[in-house]
């Protein structure tokens, strides 16, 4: 499928996932604690600490303080305007590169919509009325725009449409999408020629499980759709009287699991999950002719082969699990023909409850199975050679196999990898680019592989993936007539095109390069130049001379352009307006500075419109950040921003408060480094405080920050950071912590970048947990959390118990639990109230805070 290209103007830049193999938002990096790391009787002490901490954690889970409920509040108008600012349309380019599909989003949903019924089963959140996801941001309108700027609205759409799952047909003549109704999801199609849309299917679409609700077949006229089975009865009702206890039993085999949420909990959950996820696959053509394909299954993926003859189906089945989500349930992988007949059972994978927690660990058996994009009907997959355990010593980790239709022969091994498989891109010229990586060393390699004549893969790139300055880029792909994507090549396959962010000491400068595979020679064809930040999207002509880009400046929102690389001519394709022109005069600057130990740091500083430091003096400040772990000091100091990106002032982070007279230091670098044998978390607190001190000092040096009136804030792991900085320094007057995790003993099988288990290093969990040091917090802290948070590790109870500890110890704290909100908040009322709470906290405890009685030591761990 052609990916959606999103213009970012007016859209909050949310970074809500950790980017690590396990998205466990908690905390990084500790050091040894003296009382828990004495060299005498270390192991007995660890065991004792583990036992005591677990008893303590269990005790804390028994009580939740009662909270008062208040009406939603409205923030000052300048903040409220950001919530209601127009949202720039998303854009998708047709496979032939001739037309853009513009997809408009409506304003934010209200709390009534967010409060709709929701079932939380097997790691999923399902709307039982529609049989689809309970939370989504649908589009409300569609339009077509040619590259010369001619626009046509799509007619025939239902009124107040809620459009999702938009995908082009392989030939680009049509596009398909689903429409959410109050009681069902419908399958729709649009015709590019006449710009008209119509409902394709009478049956309701089943979009409750993993994967796509439908897939195009390569003929461009047929779709394979997941539907709710005809005649499905009502959902099973929960028994009014239990038939007995819910029992789980272990027989001695280790089965560590991360802190997953929304898991199955009883027999009724199992029945309800099975009822909602069971799917009937159907084949439907553009004339509306329908045929059922095979039996009803719990389909988690169904993808047609490039030649349109076969269907690769993955389907879950019992026994289910109460410990892991549906992605780890038993999985039967089969190949059907397009009439629904079984051609071949590839494998039936068992329940995967015992995958090791070490980063880089994987389930055993076949994984990452799919169709080769360059062949009519050839499967490929990966199998672990080390038992899937990243902690196991092994010279060979993974092996990649292929199997041709009709799938009767033996699989062919095309590559054996010393590191963990990380993806493959196929080229029609008889080669593939195969990637591997390894978490503990941050190493990554890219190989050139000939899949039809397996031999020793040739290393193309070998580097640290932390080293952004030397990232060569990723291969540019193009759509084929079969609906797959293959590597875009030149010189009969002798060269490929690479695109990347172009990180550099002066900031990101995205590029397009041509790489000669044999010699490794790189030719730069395009590079973003000041005063623009311009991102290459794709080459759109057969000669490779016309490049579609997304361009923005500090003052101009992102829009799409066509560059003629030969003549240098530039043509505008879109003219999206400034989403908040009344804030155009806000000042923004990308800044660089150093930590006390010489590590280079960076941030973006925002200042109010018309502000002059020499005339107006230093301002109260708000620092917003998110810690990152590194194995290299050099990599930790590299820049990841651009001074030329648009001044996006969304409602999400700290930037809105520049409108209230604050100097905002946004995305302040918070690197935590552990080189060699050291782990980043071994010195987490010291490095965190040093980073924060450096950001404040730079603001003071510039004359824009009043060091006595600075707040710290963050979301998720940034909230964890906030709790730690308030406990272990006196740099800040107040903190805003949203949706964080504060007690690491509640995530005992590792968190964020911490691989060690609680029982292996209890002192690390104690040392890094703000909850364990709540007595040291002597600055006001505002805790905000979604009551329905489903992110791994950030249970709502994390904020509830942290607040209870702060209250019991006499701290100044406020806990705000947002009804029906998950890890990221979406209801308009919730976001407006979040802005009101934060503004009031900053005004009271930072901007108008009385002078401190005395300046205390700011070293990490000093406390009171």
CSV table of N, CA, C and O in Angstrom, one decimal, residues 293-390:
chain,number,residue,atom,x,y,z
A,293,UNK,N,-14.7,-16.7,1.3
A,293,UNK,CA,-13.4,-17.4,1.2
A,293,UNK,C,-13.1,-18.2,2.5
A,293,UNK,O,-12.8,-17.6,3.5
A,294,UNK,N,-13.2,-19.5,2.4
A,294,UNK,CA,-12.8,-20.3,3.5
A,294,UNK,C,-13.8,-20.2,4.7
A,294,UNK,O,-14.9,-19.7,4.6
A,295,UNK,N,-13.3,-20.8,5.8
A,295,UNK,CA,-14.1,-20.9,7.0
A,295,UNK,C,-14.0,-19.6,7.8
A,295,UNK,O,-13.1,-18.8,7.6
A,296,UNK,N,-14.8,-19.5,8.8
A,296,UNK,CA,-14.7,-18.3,9.7
A,296,UNK,C,-13.5,-18.6,10.6
A,296,UNK,O,-13.3,-19.6,11.2
A,297,UNK,N,-12.7,-17.5,10.8
A,297,UNK,CA,-11.5,-17.6,11.6
A,297,UNK,C,-11.2,-16.3,12.4
A,297,UNK,O,-11.9,-15.3,12.1
A,298,UNK,N,-10.3,-16.3,13.3
A,298,UNK,CA,-9.9,-15.1,14.1
A,298,UNK,C,-8.7,-14.5,13.3
A,298,UNK,O,-7.6,-14.6,13.7
A,299,UNK,N,-9.0,-13.9,12.2
A,299,UNK,CA,-8.0,-13.5,11.2
A,299,UNK,C,-7.2,-12.3,11.8
A,299,UNK,O,-7.8,-11.2,12.1
A,300,UNK,N,-5.9,-12.4,11.8
A,300,UNK,CA,-5.0,-11.3,12.2
A,300,UNK,C,-4.3,-10.7,11.0
A,300,UNK,O,-3.7,-9.7,11.1
A,301,UNK,N,-4.3,-11.4,9.9
A,301,UNK,CA,-3.7,-10.9,8.6
A,301,UNK,C,-4.2,-11.7,7.5
A,301,UNK,O,-4.3,-13.0,7.6
A,302,UNK,N,-4.4,-11.1,6.3
A,302,UNK,CA,-4.8,-11.8,5.1
A,302,UNK,C,-4.3,-10.9,3.9
A,302,UNK,O,-4.9,-9.9,3.7
A,303,UNK,N,-3.3,-11.4,3.3
A,303,UNK,CA,-2.7,-10.6,2.2
A,303,UNK,C,-2.6,-11.4,0.9
A,303,UNK,O,-2.1,-12.6,0.9
A,304,UNK,N,-3.1,-10.9,-0.2
A,304,UNK,CA,-3.0,-11.6,-1.5
A,304,UNK,C,-1.6,-11.6,-2.0
A,304,UNK,O,-0.8,-10.7,-1.8
A,305,UNK,N,-1.3,-12.6,-2.8
A,305,UNK,CA,0.0,-12.7,-3.4
A,305,UNK,C,0.1,-11.7,-4.5
A,305,UNK,O,-0.9,-11.2,-5.1
A,306,UNK,N,1.3,-11.2,-4.9
A,306,UNK,CA,1.4,-10.2,-6.0
A,306,UNK,C,0.7,-10.6,-7.3
A,306,UNK,O,0.3,-9.8,-8.0
A,307,UNK,N,0.7,-11.9,-7.6
A,307,UNK,CA,0.0,-12.3,-8.9
A,307,UNK,C,-1.5,-12.5,-8.7
A,307,UNK,O,-2.2,-12.9,-9.7
A,308,UNK,N,-2.0,-12.3,-7.5
A,308,UNK,CA,-3.4,-12.4,-7.3
A,308,UNK,C,-4.0,-13.8,-7.2
A,308,UNK,O,-5.2,-14.0,-7.2
A,309,UNK,N,-3.2,-14.8,-7.1
A,309,UNK,CA,-3.7,-16.2,-7.1
A,309,UNK,C,-3.9,-16.8,-5.8
A,309,UNK,O,-4.7,-17.8,-5.6
A,310,UNK,N,-3.2,-16.3,-4.8
A,310,UNK,CA,-3.2,-16.9,-3.4
A,310,UNK,C,-3.4,-15.9,-2.4
A,310,UNK,O,-3.3,-14.6,-2.6
A,311,UNK,N,-3.8,-16.4,-1.2
A,311,UNK,CA,-4.0,-15.5,0.0
A,311,UNK,C,-3.3,-16.1,1.2
A,311,UNK,O,-3.5,-17.3,1.5
A,312,UNK,N,-2.4,-15.3,1.7
A,312,UNK,CA,-1.7,-15.7,3.0
A,312,UNK,C,-2.5,-15.3,4.2
A,312,UNK,O,-2.8,-14.1,4.3
A,313,UNK,N,-2.9,-16.3,5.0
A,313,UNK,CA,-3.8,-16.0,6.1
A,313,UNK,C,-3.1,-16.4,7.4
A,313,UNK,O,-2.6,-17.5,7.6
A,314,UNK,N,-3.2,-15.5,8.4
A,314,UNK,CA,-2.7,-15.8,9.7
A,314,UNK,C,-4.0,-15.7,10.6
A,314,UNK,O,-4.7,-14.7,10.6
A,315,UNK,N,-4.2,-16.7,11.4
A,315,UNK,CA,-5.4,-16.7,12.3
A,315,UNK,C,-5.1,-17.2,13.7
A,315,UNK,O,-4.5,-18.3,13.8
A,316,UNK,N,-5.5,-16.5,14.7
A,316,UNK,CA,-5.3,-16.9,16.1
A,316,UNK,C,-6.3,-18.1,16.4
A,316,UNK,O,-7.4,-18.2,15.7
A,317,UNK,N,-6.0,-18.8,17.4
A,317,UNK,CA,-6.9,-19.8,17.9
A,317,UNK,C,-6.6,-20.1,19.4
A,317,UNK,O,-5.6,-19.7,19.9
A,318,UNK,N,-7.5,-20.9,20.0
A,318,UNK,CA,-7.2,-21.3,21.4
A,318,UNK,C,-6.1,-22.2,21.5
A,318,UNK,O,-5.7,-22.9,20.5
A,319,UNK,N,-5.4,-22.4,22.7
A,319,UNK,CA,-5.7,-21.7,24.0
A,319,UNK,C,-5.3,-20.3,24.0
A,319,UNK,O,-4.2,-19.9,23.5
A,320,UNK,N,-6.1,-19.4,24.6
A,320,UNK,CA,-5.8,-18.0,24.8
A,320,UNK,C,-4.9,-17.9,26.1
A,320,UNK,O,-4.7,-18.9,26.8
A,321,UNK,N,-4.5,-16.7,26.4
A,321,UNK,CA,-3.7,-16.4,27.5
A,321,UNK,C,-4.2,-15.2,28.3
A,321,UNK,O,-4.8,-14.3,27.7
A,322,UNK,N,-3.9,-15.3,29.6
A,322,UNK,CA,-4.3,-14.2,30.5
A,322,UNK,C,-3.0,-13.4,30.8
A,322,UNK,O,-3.1,-12.4,31.6
A,323,UNK,N,-1.9,-13.7,30.2
A,323,UNK,CA,-0.6,-13.1,30.5
A,323,UNK,C,-0.1,-12.2,29.4
A,323,UNK,O,0.7,-11.3,29.6
A,324,UNK,N,-0.5,-12.5,28.1
A,324,UNK,CA,0.1,-11.8,27.0
A,324,UNK,C,-1.1,-11.4,26.1
A,324,UNK,O,-2.2,-12.0,26.1
A,325,UNK,N,-0.9,-10.4,25.2
A,325,UNK,CA,-2.0,-10.0,24.3
A,325,UNK,C,-2.2,-10.9,23.1
A,325,UNK,O,-1.4,-11.9,22.9
A,326,UNK,N,-3.1,-10.6,22.3
A,326,UNK,CA,-3.5,-11.5,21.2
A,326,UNK,C,-2.4,-11.7,20.2
A,326,UNK,O,-2.4,-12.7,19.5
A,327,UNK,N,-1.5,-10.8,20.1
A,327,UNK,CA,-0.3,-11.0,19.1
A,327,UNK,C,0.5,-12.2,19.4
A,327,UNK,O,1.3,-12.6,18.6
A,328,UNK,N,0.4,-12.7,20.7
A,328,UNK,CA,1.2,-13.9,21.1
A,328,UNK,C,0.3,-15.1,21.2
A,328,UNK,O,0.8,-16.2,21.7
A,329,UNK,N,-1.0,-15.1,20.8
A,329,UNK,CA,-1.8,-16.2,20.9
A,329,UNK,C,-1.4,-17.2,19.8
A,329,UNK,O,-0.7,-16.9,18.8
A,330,UNK,N,-1.7,-18.5,19.9
A,330,UNK,CA,-1.4,-19.5,18.9
A,330,UNK,C,-1.8,-18.9,17.5
A,330,UNK,O,-2.9,-18.3,17.4
A,331,UNK,N,-1.0,-19.2,16.5
A,331,UNK,CA,-1.2,-18.6,15.2
A,331,UNK,C,-1.0,-19.6,14.1
A,331,UNK,O,0.1,-20.1,13.9
A,332,UNK,N,-2.1,-19.9,13.4
A,332,UNK,CA,-2.1,-20.8,12.3
A,332,UNK,C,-1.9,-20.1,11.0
A,332,UNK,O,-2.7,-19.2,10.7
A,333,UNK,N,-0.9,-20.4,10.2
A,333,UNK,CA,-0.5,-19.7,9.0
A,333,UNK,C,-0.8,-20.6,7.8
A,333,UNK,O,-0.2,-21.7,7.7
A,334,UNK,N,-1.7,-20.2,6.9
A,334,UNK,CA,-2.0,-21.0,5.8
A,334,UNK,C,-2.0,-20.2,4.5
A,334,UNK,O,-2.0,-18.9,4.5
A,335,UNK,N,-2.0,-20.9,3.4
A,335,UNK,CA,-2.1,-20.3,2.1
A,335,UNK,C,-3.4,-20.8,1.5
A,335,UNK,O,-3.6,-22.1,1.4
A,336,UNK,N,-4.3,-19.9,1.1
A,336,UNK,CA,-5.6,-20.3,0.4
A,336,UNK,C,-5.5,-19.8,-1.1
A,336,UNK,O,-4.7,-19.0,-1.4
A,337,UNK,N,-6.3,-20.4,-1.9
A,337,UNK,CA,-6.5,-19.8,-3.3
A,337,UNK,C,-7.6,-18.8,-3.2
A,337,UNK,O,-8.2,-18.6,-2.2
A,338,UNK,N,-7.8,-18.0,-4.3
A,338,UNK,CA,-8.7,-16.9,-4.3
A,338,UNK,C,-10.2,-17.4,-4.3
A,338,UNK,O,-11.1,-16.6,-4.4
A,339,UNK,N,-10.4,-18.7,-4.2
A,339,UNK,CA,-11.7,-19.3,-4.0
A,339,UNK,C,-11.9,-19.7,-2.6
A,339,UNK,O,-13.0,-20.2,-2.2
A,340,UNK,N,-10.9,-19.6,-1.8
A,340,UNK,CA,-11.0,-19.9,-0.4
A,340,UNK,C,-10.6,-21.3,0.0
A,340,UNK,O,-10.7,-21.8,1.1
A,341,UNK,N,-10.0,-22.1,-1.0
A,341,UNK,CA,-9.6,-23.5,-0.8
A,341,UNK,C,-8.2,-23.5,-0.1
A,341,UNK,O,-7.3,-22.7,-0.5
A,342,UNK,N,-8.0,-24.4,0.8
A,342,UNK,CA,-6.7,-24.6,1.4
A,342,UNK,C,-5.7,-25.1,0.4
A,342,UNK,O,-5.9,-26.2,-0.2
A,343,UNK,N,-4.6,-24.4,0.2
A,343,UNK,CA,-3.5,-24.8,-0.6
A,343,UNK,C,-2.4,-25.5,0.2
A,343,UNK,O,-1.9,-26.5,-0.1
A,344,UNK,N,-2.0,-24.8,1.3
A,344,UNK,CA,-0.9,-25.3,2.1
A,344,UNK,C,-1.0,-24.7,3.5
A,344,UNK,O,-1.3,-23.5,3.7
A,345,UNK,N,-0.9,-25.6,4.5
A,345,UNK,CA,-0.6,-25.1,5.9
A,345,UNK,C,0.9,-24.9,6.1
A,345,UNK,O,1.6,-25.9,6.0
A,346,UNK,N,1.3,-23.7,6.3
A,346,UNK,CA,2.7,-23.4,6.5
A,346,UNK,C,3.2,-23.8,7.9
A,346,UNK,O,4.2,-24.5,8.0
A,347,UNK,N,2.5,-23.4,8.9
A,347,UNK,CA,2.9,-23.7,10.3
A,347,UNK,C,1.7,-23.3,11.2
A,347,UNK,O,0.9,-22.5,10.9
A,348,UNK,N,1.7,-24.0,12.4
A,348,UNK,CA,0.7,-23.7,13.4
A,348,UNK,C,1.6,-23.4,14.6
A,348,UNK,O,2.1,-24.3,15.3
A,349,UNK,N,1.8,-22.1,14.9
A,349,UNK,CA,2.7,-21.6,16.0
A,349,UNK,C,2.0,-21.7,17.3
A,349,UNK,O,0.8,-21.3,17.5
A,350,UNK,N,2.6,-22.1,18.4
A,350,UNK,CA,2.0,-22.3,19.7
A,350,UNK,C,1.9,-20.9,20.4
A,350,UNK,O,2.5,-19.9,20.0
A,351,UNK,N,1.2,-20.9,21.5
A,351,UNK,CA,1.2,-19.7,22.4
A,351,UNK,C,2.6,-19.3,22.8
A,351,UNK,O,3.4,-20.1,23.2
A,352,UNK,N,2.9,-18.0,22.7
A,352,UNK,CA,4.2,-17.5,23.0
A,352,UNK,C,4.2,-16.7,24.3
A,352,UNK,O,4.2,-15.5,24.3
A,353,UNK,N,4.1,-17.4,25.4
A,353,UNK,CA,4.1,-16.8,26.7
A,353,UNK,C,5.5,-16.7,27.3
A,353,UNK,O,5.7,-15.9,28.3
A,354,UNK,N,6.5,-17.4,26.8
A,354,UNK,CA,7.8,-17.5,27.4
A,354,UNK,C,8.9,-16.9,26.6
A,354,UNK,O,10.0,-17.3,26.7
A,355,UNK,N,8.6,-15.8,25.9
A,355,UNK,CA,9.6,-15.1,25.2
A,355,UNK,C,10.5,-14.3,26.2
A,355,UNK,O,10.0,-13.6,27.0
A,356,UNK,N,11.8,-14.5,26.1
A,356,UNK,CA,12.7,-13.8,27.1
A,356,UNK,C,12.5,-12.3,27.0
A,356,UNK,O,12.1,-11.7,26.0
A,357,UNK,N,12.7,-11.6,28.1
A,357,UNK,CA,12.5,-10.1,28.2
A,357,UNK,C,13.6,-9.3,27.7
A,357,UNK,O,13.5,-8.1,27.5
A,358,UNK,N,14.8,-9.9,27.5
A,358,UNK,CA,16.0,-9.2,27.0
A,358,UNK,C,15.7,-8.6,25.6
A,358,UNK,O,15.1,-9.2,24.7
A,359,UNK,N,16.1,-7.3,25.4
A,359,UNK,CA,15.8,-6.6,24.2
A,359,UNK,C,16.5,-7.4,23.0
A,359,UNK,O,17.7,-7.7,23.1
A,360,UNK,N,15.7,-7.6,22.0
A,360,UNK,CA,16.3,-8.4,20.9
A,360,UNK,C,15.8,-9.8,20.9
A,360,UNK,O,16.1,-10.6,20.0
A,361,UNK,N,15.1,-10.2,21.9
A,361,UNK,CA,14.5,-11.6,22.0
A,361,UNK,C,13.3,-11.7,21.2
A,361,UNK,O,12.5,-10.7,21.0
A,362,UNK,N,13.0,-12.8,20.6
A,362,UNK,CA,11.9,-13.1,19.7
A,362,UNK,C,11.3,-14.4,20.0
A,362,UNK,O,11.9,-15.3,20.6
A,363,UNK,N,10.1,-14.7,19.5
A,363,UNK,CA,9.5,-16.0,19.6
A,363,UNK,C,10.3,-17.0,18.7
A,363,UNK,O,10.8,-16.6,17.7
A,364,UNK,N,10.3,-18.3,19.1
A,364,UNK,CA,10.9,-19.3,18.2
A,364,UNK,C,9.9,-19.6,17.1
A,364,UNK,O,8.7,-19.3,17.1
A,365,UNK,N,10.4,-20.2,16.0
A,365,UNK,CA,9.6,-20.6,14.9
A,365,UNK,C,9.5,-19.5,13.9
A,365,UNK,O,10.2,-18.5,13.9
A,366,UNK,N,8.6,-19.7,12.9
A,366,UNK,CA,8.5,-18.8,11.8
A,366,UNK,C,7.9,-17.4,12.3
A,366,UNK,O,7.0,-17.4,13.1
A,367,UNK,N,8.5,-16.3,11.8
A,367,UNK,CA,8.0,-15.0,12.1
A,367,UNK,C,8.3,-14.1,10.9
A,367,UNK,O,9.0,-14.4,10.0
A,368,UNK,N,7.7,-12.9,10.9
A,368,UNK,CA,7.8,-11.9,9.9
A,368,UNK,C,7.6,-12.5,8.5
A,368,UNK,O,8.4,-12.3,7.6
A,369,UNK,N,6.5,-13.3,8.4
A,369,UNK,CA,6.3,-13.9,7.1
A,369,UNK,C,5.5,-13.0,6.2
A,369,UNK,O,4.7,-12.2,6.6
A,370,UNK,N,5.8,-13.1,4.9
A,370,UNK,CA,5.1,-12.2,3.9
A,370,UNK,C,5.5,-12.7,2.5
A,370,UNK,O,6.2,-13.7,2.3
A,371,UNK,N,4.9,-11.9,1.5
A,371,UNK,CA,5.2,-12.2,0.1
A,371,UNK,C,6.4,-11.4,-0.4
A,371,UNK,O,6.5,-10.2,-0.1
A,372,UNK,N,7.3,-12.1,-1.2
A,372,UNK,CA,8.3,-11.3,-1.8
A,372,UNK,C,7.7,-10.3,-2.8
A,372,UNK,O,6.8,-10.7,-3.6
A,373,UNK,N,8.1,-9.1,-2.7
A,373,UNK,CA,7.5,-8.0,-3.5
A,373,UNK,C,7.9,-8.1,-5.0
A,373,UNK,O,7.2,-7.5,-5.8
A,374,UNK,N,8.9,-8.9,-5.3
A,374,UNK,CA,9.5,-8.9,-6.6
A,374,UNK,C,9.1,-10.2,-7.4
A,374,UNK,O,9.5,-10.3,-8.5
A,375,UNK,N,8.4,-11.1,-6.8
A,375,UNK,CA,8.0,-12.3,-7.4
A,375,UNK,C,6.5,-12.5,-7.4
A,375,UNK,O,5.8,-12.0,-6.6
A,376,UNK,N,6.0,-13.4,-8.3
A,376,UNK,CA,4.5,-13.6,-8.4
A,376,UNK,C,3.9,-14.1,-7.1
A,376,UNK,O,2.9,-13.7,-6.7
A,377,UNK,N,4.6,-15.2,-6.6
A,377,UNK,CA,4.0,-15.9,-5.4
A,377,UNK,C,5.1,-16.6,-4.7
A,377,UNK,O,5.1,-17.9,-4.7
A,378,UNK,N,5.9,-15.9,-4.0
A,378,UNK,CA,7.0,-16.5,-3.2
A,378,UNK,C,7.0,-16.0,-1.8
A,378,UNK,O,7.0,-14.8,-1.6
A,379,UNK,N,6.9,-16.9,-0.8
A,379,UNK,CA,6.9,-16.5,0.6
A,379,UNK,C,8.3,-16.3,1.1
A,379,UNK,O,9.2,-16.9,0.6
A,380,UNK,N,8.4,-15.4,2.1
A,380,UNK,CA,9.7,-15.4,2.8
A,380,UNK,C,9.4,-15.3,4.3
A,380,UNK,O,8.3,-14.8,4.7
A,381,UNK,N,10.3,-15.7,5.1
A,381,UNK,CA,10.1,-15.6,6.6
A,381,UNK,C,11.5,-15.7,7.3
A,381,UNK,O,12.5,-16.0,6.6
A,382,UNK,N,11.4,-15.5,8.6
A,382,UNK,CA,12.6,-15.6,9.4
A,382,UNK,C,12.4,-16.6,10.5
A,382,UNK,O,11.3,-16.7,11.0
A,383,UNK,N,13.5,-17.2,10.9
A,383,UNK,CA,13.5,-18.1,12.1
A,383,UNK,C,14.7,-17.9,12.9
A,383,UNK,O,15.8,-17.7,12.4
A,384,UNK,N,14.5,-17.9,14.3
A,384,UNK,CA,15.6,-17.7,15.2
A,384,UNK,C,16.5,-18.9,15.3
A,384,UNK,O,15.9,-20.1,15.3
A,385,UNK,N,17.8,-18.8,15.4
A,385,UNK,CA,18.7,-19.9,15.5
A,385,UNK,C,19.3,-20.0,17.0
A,385,UNK,O,20.0,-20.9,17.3
A,386,UNK,N,18.9,-19.0,17.8
A,386,UNK,CA,19.5,-18.9,19.2
A,386,UNK,C,18.4,-19.2,20.2
A,386,UNK,O,18.6,-18.7,21.4
A,387,UNK,N,17.3,-19.8,19.8
A,387,UNK,CA,16.2,-20.0,20.7
A,387,UNK,C,15.4,-18.8,21.0
A,387,UNK,O,14.6,-18.7,21.9
A,388,UNK,N,15.7,-17.7,20.2
A,388,UNK,CA,15.0,-16.4,20.4
A,388,UNK,C,15.5,-15.6,21.6
A,388,UNK,O,15.0,-14.5,21.8
A,389,UNK,N,16.5,-16.1,22.3
A,389,UNK,CA,17.0,-15.5,23.5
A,389,UNK,C,18.2,-14.6,23.2
A,389,UNK,O,19.3,-15.1,22.9
A,390,UNK,N,18.0,-13.3,23.4
A,390,UNK,CA,19.1,-12.3,23.1
A,390,UNK,C,20.3,-12.5,24.1
A,390,UNK,O,21.4,-12.0,23.8
